[in-house]
Coordinates of N, CA, C and O in Angstrom, one line a residue:
X1 N -4.9 -3.6 9.2 CA -4.6 -4.9 8.5 C -3.2 -4.0 7.6 O -2.7 -4.9 7.0
X2 N -2.9 -2.5 8.2 CA -1.9 -2.3 8.0 C -0.3 -2.5 8.9 O -0.6 -2.9 9.8
X3 N 0.6 -2.4 7.8 CA 2.0 -3.0 8.4 C 2.0 -3.9 8.9 O 2.7 -4.2 10.1
X4 N 2.2 -4.9 8.0 CA 2.0 -6.2 8.3 C 2.5 -7.2 6.9 O 2.2 -6.6 5.4
X5 N 3.4 -7.7 6.5 CA 3.6 -8.9 5.3 C 2.6 -10.0 6.0 O 2.6 -10.7 6.5
X6 N 2.0 -9.8 3.8 CA 1.4 -10.5 4.0 C 2.0 -12.4 3.6 O 3.1 -12.1 3.1
X7 N 1.6 -13.3 4.2 CA 1.5 -14.4 3.6 C 1.4 -15.4 2.7 O -0.1 -14.8 1.8
X8 N 1.8 -16.2 1.7 CA 1.3 -17.2 1.3 C -0.2 -17.6 1.4 O -0.9 -17.7 0.7
X9 N -0.1 -18.2 2.2 CA -1.8 -18.0 2.9 C -2.5 -17.2 2.7 O -3.8 -17.5 2.9
X10 N -2.1 -16.3 3.3 CA -3.5 -14.8 3.3 C -3.6 -14.5 1.9 O -5.1 -14.2 1.9
X11 N -2.7 -14.5 0.8 CA -2.9 -14.7 -0.7 C -4.2 -16.2 -0.8 O -4.6 -15.8 -1.7
X12 N -3.6 -17.2 -0.7 CA -4.5 -18.3 -1.0 C -6.1 -18.1 -0.5 O -6.8 -18.3 -1.0
X13 N -5.7 -17.6 1.1 CA -7.2 -17.1 1.5 C -8.1 -16.3 0.7 O -9.2 -16.7 0.4
X14 N -7.3 -15.1 0.7 CA -8.1 -14.1 0.0 C -8.7 -14.8 -1.7 O -9.9 -14.4 -2.1
X15 N -8.0 -16.0 -2.5 CA -8.4 -15.7 -3.5 C -9.4 -17.0 -3.2 O -10.3 -16.8 -4.0
X16 N -9.8 -18.2 -2.3 CA -10.9 -18.6 -2.4 C -11.8 -17.9 -1.7 O -13.4 -18.2 -1.4
X17 N -11.5 -16.7 -0.8 CA -12.7 -16.2 -0.7 C -13.6 -15.4 -1.2 O -13.8 -14.4 -1.2
X18 N -12.4 -15.3 -2.7 CA -12.8 -13.9 -3.6 C -12.5 -12.5 -3.4 O -13.4 -11.6 -4.2
X19 N -11.8 -12.4 -2.7 CA -10.8 -11.1 -2.9 C -10.2 -10.9 -3.7 O -10.0 -9.5 -4.2
X20 N -9.4 -11.6 -4.4 CA -8.2 -11.6 -6.0 C -9.2 -12.5 -6.5 O -9.8 -13.4 -6.9
X21 N -9.7 -11.4 -7.8 CA -10.4 -12.1 -9.2 C -9.0 -12.9 -9.5 O -8.4 -12.8 -9.6
X22 N -9.6 -14.2 -9.8 CA -9.1 -15.1 -10.2 C -9.7 -16.0 -11.8 O -11.0 -15.8 -11.5
X23 N -9.2 -17.0 -12.9 CA -9.2 -17.5 -13.5 C -8.7 -18.6 -13.2 O -7.5 -18.7 -13.2
X24 N -9.6 -19.6 -13.6 CA -8.9 -21.5 -13.7 C -9.2 -21.8 -15.3 O -10.1 -21.5 -16.3
X25 N -7.9 -21.9 -15.2 CA -7.9 -22.4 -16.6 C -7.2 -23.8 -16.4 O -6.0 -24.0 -16.3
X26 N -7.5 -24.8 -17.0 CA -7.7 -26.7 -17.0 C -7.1 -26.7 -15.5 O -8.3 -26.3 -14.3
X27 N -6.8 -26.7 -14.3 CA -6.2 -26.5 -13.1 C -5.1 -26.1 -12.6 O -4.7 -26.1 -11.5
X28 N -5.0 -25.0 -13.1 CA -4.5 -23.8 -12.7 C -5.4 -22.0 -12.0 O -6.3 -21.9 -12.9
X29 N -4.8 -22.2 -11.7 CA -5.2 -20.2 -10.7 C -4.8 -19.9 -11.6 O -3.3 -19.1 -11.9
X30 N -5.3 -18.5 -12.3 CA -4.1 -17.4 -13.1 C -5.2 -16.0 -12.6 O -6.1 -16.1 -12.1
X31 N -3.9 -15.3 -12.1 CA -4.7 -14.2 -11.8 C -3.7 -12.8 -11.9 O -2.5 -13.3 -12.6
X32 N -4.5 -11.7 -12.0 CA -4.1 -10.5 -12.7 C -2.7 -9.9 -11.8 O -3.2 -9.9 -10.9
X33 N -1.7 -9.7 -12.0 CA -0.6 -9.3 -11.4 C -1.2 -8.0 -10.8 O -1.0 -7.6 -9.4
X34 N -2.3 -7.2 -11.4 CA -3.0 -5.9 -10.9 C -3.5 -5.9 -10.0 O -3.5 -5.4 -9.2
X35 N -4.4 -7.2 -10.3 CA -5.4 -7.4 -8.6 C -4.4 -8.0 -7.5 O -4.9 -7.4 -6.1
X36 N -3.2 -8.8 -7.6 CA -2.7 -9.4 -6.6 C -2.1 -7.8 -5.8 O -2.0 -7.5 -4.8
X37 N -1.8 -6.6 -6.9 CA -0.9 -5.5 -6.2 C -2.2 -5.0 -5.7 O -1.8 -4.2 -4.2
X38 N -3.0 -4.6 -6.0 CA -4.3 -4.0 -5.6 C -4.8 -4.5 -4.0 O -4.8 -4.0 -3.3
X39 N -4.7 -6.1 -4.1 CA -4.4 -7.0 -2.6 C -3.5 -6.6 -1.5 O -4.2 -5.9 -0.6
X40 N -2.3 -6.4 -2.0 CA -0.5 -6.2 -1.5 C -1.1 -5.1 -1.2 O -0.6 -4.8 0.1
X41 N -1.6 -3.9 -1.1 CA -1.6 -2.9 -1.5 C -2.2 -2.4 0.0 O -2.1 -1.3 0.8
X42 N -3.0 -3.0 0.5 CA -4.0 -3.3 1.7 C -3.1 -2.9 2.8 O -3.6 -2.9 3.7
X43 N -2.3 -3.9 2.9 CA -1.5 -4.1 3.9 C -0.2 -2.9 4.1 O 0.1 -3.7 5.2
X44 N 0.0 -2.5 3.4 CA 0.8 -1.4 3.9 C 0.1 0.2 4.0 O -1.0 0.5 3.6
X45 N 0.4 1.0 4.6 CA -0.4 1.9 5.1 C 0.5 3.3 4.0 O 1.9 3.0 3.9
X46 N 0.1 4.0 3.7 CA 0.6 5.3 2.8 C 1.5 5.8 3.9 O 1.2 6.2 5.1
X47 N 2.3 6.2 3.1 CA 3.0 7.8 4.3 C 2.6 8.8 4.5 O 1.6 9.1 4.4
X48 N 3.3 9.1 5.9 CA 2.2 10.3 6.8 C 3.6 11.2 6.2 O 4.6 11.2 6.5
X49 N 2.6 12.8 5.7 CA 3.8 13.9 5.4 C 3.0 15.0 6.6 O 1.6 15.0 6.6
X50 N 3.7 15.9 7.0 CA 3.1 16.0 7.8 C 3.9 17.4 8.1 O 5.4 17.8 8.0
X51 N 3.5 18.5 8.2 CA 4.5 20.1 7.7 C 4.2 20.9 9.2 O 3.1 20.6 9.6
X52 N 4.7 21.4 10.2 CA 5.3 22.2 11.3 C 3.9 23.5 11.3 O 4.1 23.7 11.6
X53 N 4.9 23.4 9.7 CA 4.3 25.5 9.2 C 3.6 25.7 8.0 O 5.0 24.5 7.1
X54 N 2.5 26.1 7.9 CA 2.0 25.9 6.6 C 2.5 27.3 6.0 O 2.5 28.5 6.4
X55 N 3.5 27.3 4.5 CA 4.3 27.8 4.4 C 3.2 29.2 3.0 O 3.5 30.3 4.0
X56 N 2.3 29.1 3.4 CA 1.2 30.4 2.7 C 0.6 30.9 4.1 O 0.4 32.4 3.8
X57 N 1.1 30.2 5.0 CA -0.1 31.4 5.9 C 0.7 31.4 7.6 O 1.1 32.5 8.0
X58 N 2.3 31.4 7.3 CA 3.6 31.7 8.2 C 3.8 32.9 7.4 O 4.2 33.2 6.3
X59 N 4.1 33.6 8.6 CA 4.7 34.9 8.4 C 6.1 35.0 7.9 O 6.6 35.7 7.7
X60 N 7.0 34.0 8.4 CA 8.5 33.3 8.5 C 8.2 32.6 7.2 O 7.7 31.8 6.7
X61 N 9.9 32.8 6.0 CA 9.5 32.2 5.1 C 10.6 30.8 5.3 O 11.9 30.7 5.0
X62 N 11.3 30.5 7.1 CA 12.0 29.8 7.3 C 11.2 28.0 6.8 O 11.1 27.7 8.1
X63 N 12.3 27.1 6.3 CA 11.3 26.6 5.9 C 12.7 25.0 6.7 O 11.8 24.0 6.8
X64 N 13.2 25.4 7.7 CA 14.1 24.7 8.2 C 13.1 24.1 9.8 O 13.5 23.0 10.1
X65 N 11.7 24.6 9.6 CA 11.2 24.2 10.5 C 10.3 22.8 10.3 O 9.6 22.3 11.0
X66 N 10.3 22.8 8.9 CA 9.7 21.9 8.0 C 9.5 20.4 8.6 O 10.8 20.2 8.9
X67 N 8.6 19.3 9.4 CA 9.0 18.0 9.5 C 8.4 17.7 8.6 O 7.3 17.6 8.3
X68 N 8.9 16.2 8.3 CA 8.9 15.2 7.2 C 8.3 13.7 7.9 O 9.7 13.8 7.9
X69 N 7.7 12.9 7.7 CA 7.7 11.8 8.5 C 7.5 10.9 7.3 O 6.4 10.4 7.2
X70 N 8.4 10.2 6.3 CA 7.9 9.0 5.9 C 8.3 7.7 6.4 O 9.3 7.7 6.8
X71 N 7.1 6.5 6.1 CA 8.0 5.3 6.5 C 7.2 4.8 4.5 O 6.6 5.1 4.2
X72 N 8.8 3.8 4.2 CA 8.4 3.2 3.1 C 9.2 1.9 3.1 O 9.4 1.7 4.4
X73 N 8.9 1.0 2.5 CA 9.0 -0.6 2.1 C 9.0 -0.9 0.9 O 8.3 -0.7 0.2
X74 N 10.2 -1.8 0.9 CA 10.3 -2.2 -0.6 C 10.1 -3.9 -0.2 O 10.5 -4.8 0.0
X75 N 8.2 -4.3 -1.1 CA 8.3 -5.5 -1.1 C 9.0 -6.8 -2.6 O 9.1 -5.8 -3.0

C-alpha cells in the first residue's frame, strides 16, 4: 500500500469500512485530524537509511564512504 497518493475515494471508503474513526453530527461526518494522518501515513514508506561502513566496527574513520538514501514527500 506504500508509495501511492490516496484519493478522496480512498478516504471515503476507509470511513465507510471503519478504518478511520468518525463521529456523525446531524448529517455531517466529523473526523479527527490525528486519525486521518494515521491513515494517510500508511500510504507513505519510511525513509531508508543505510551506511556502507559502520563507524564502531570499522578500523578506518573515513566517513566519506558512508551512503544515505532518503525518500521524502510533502503531502
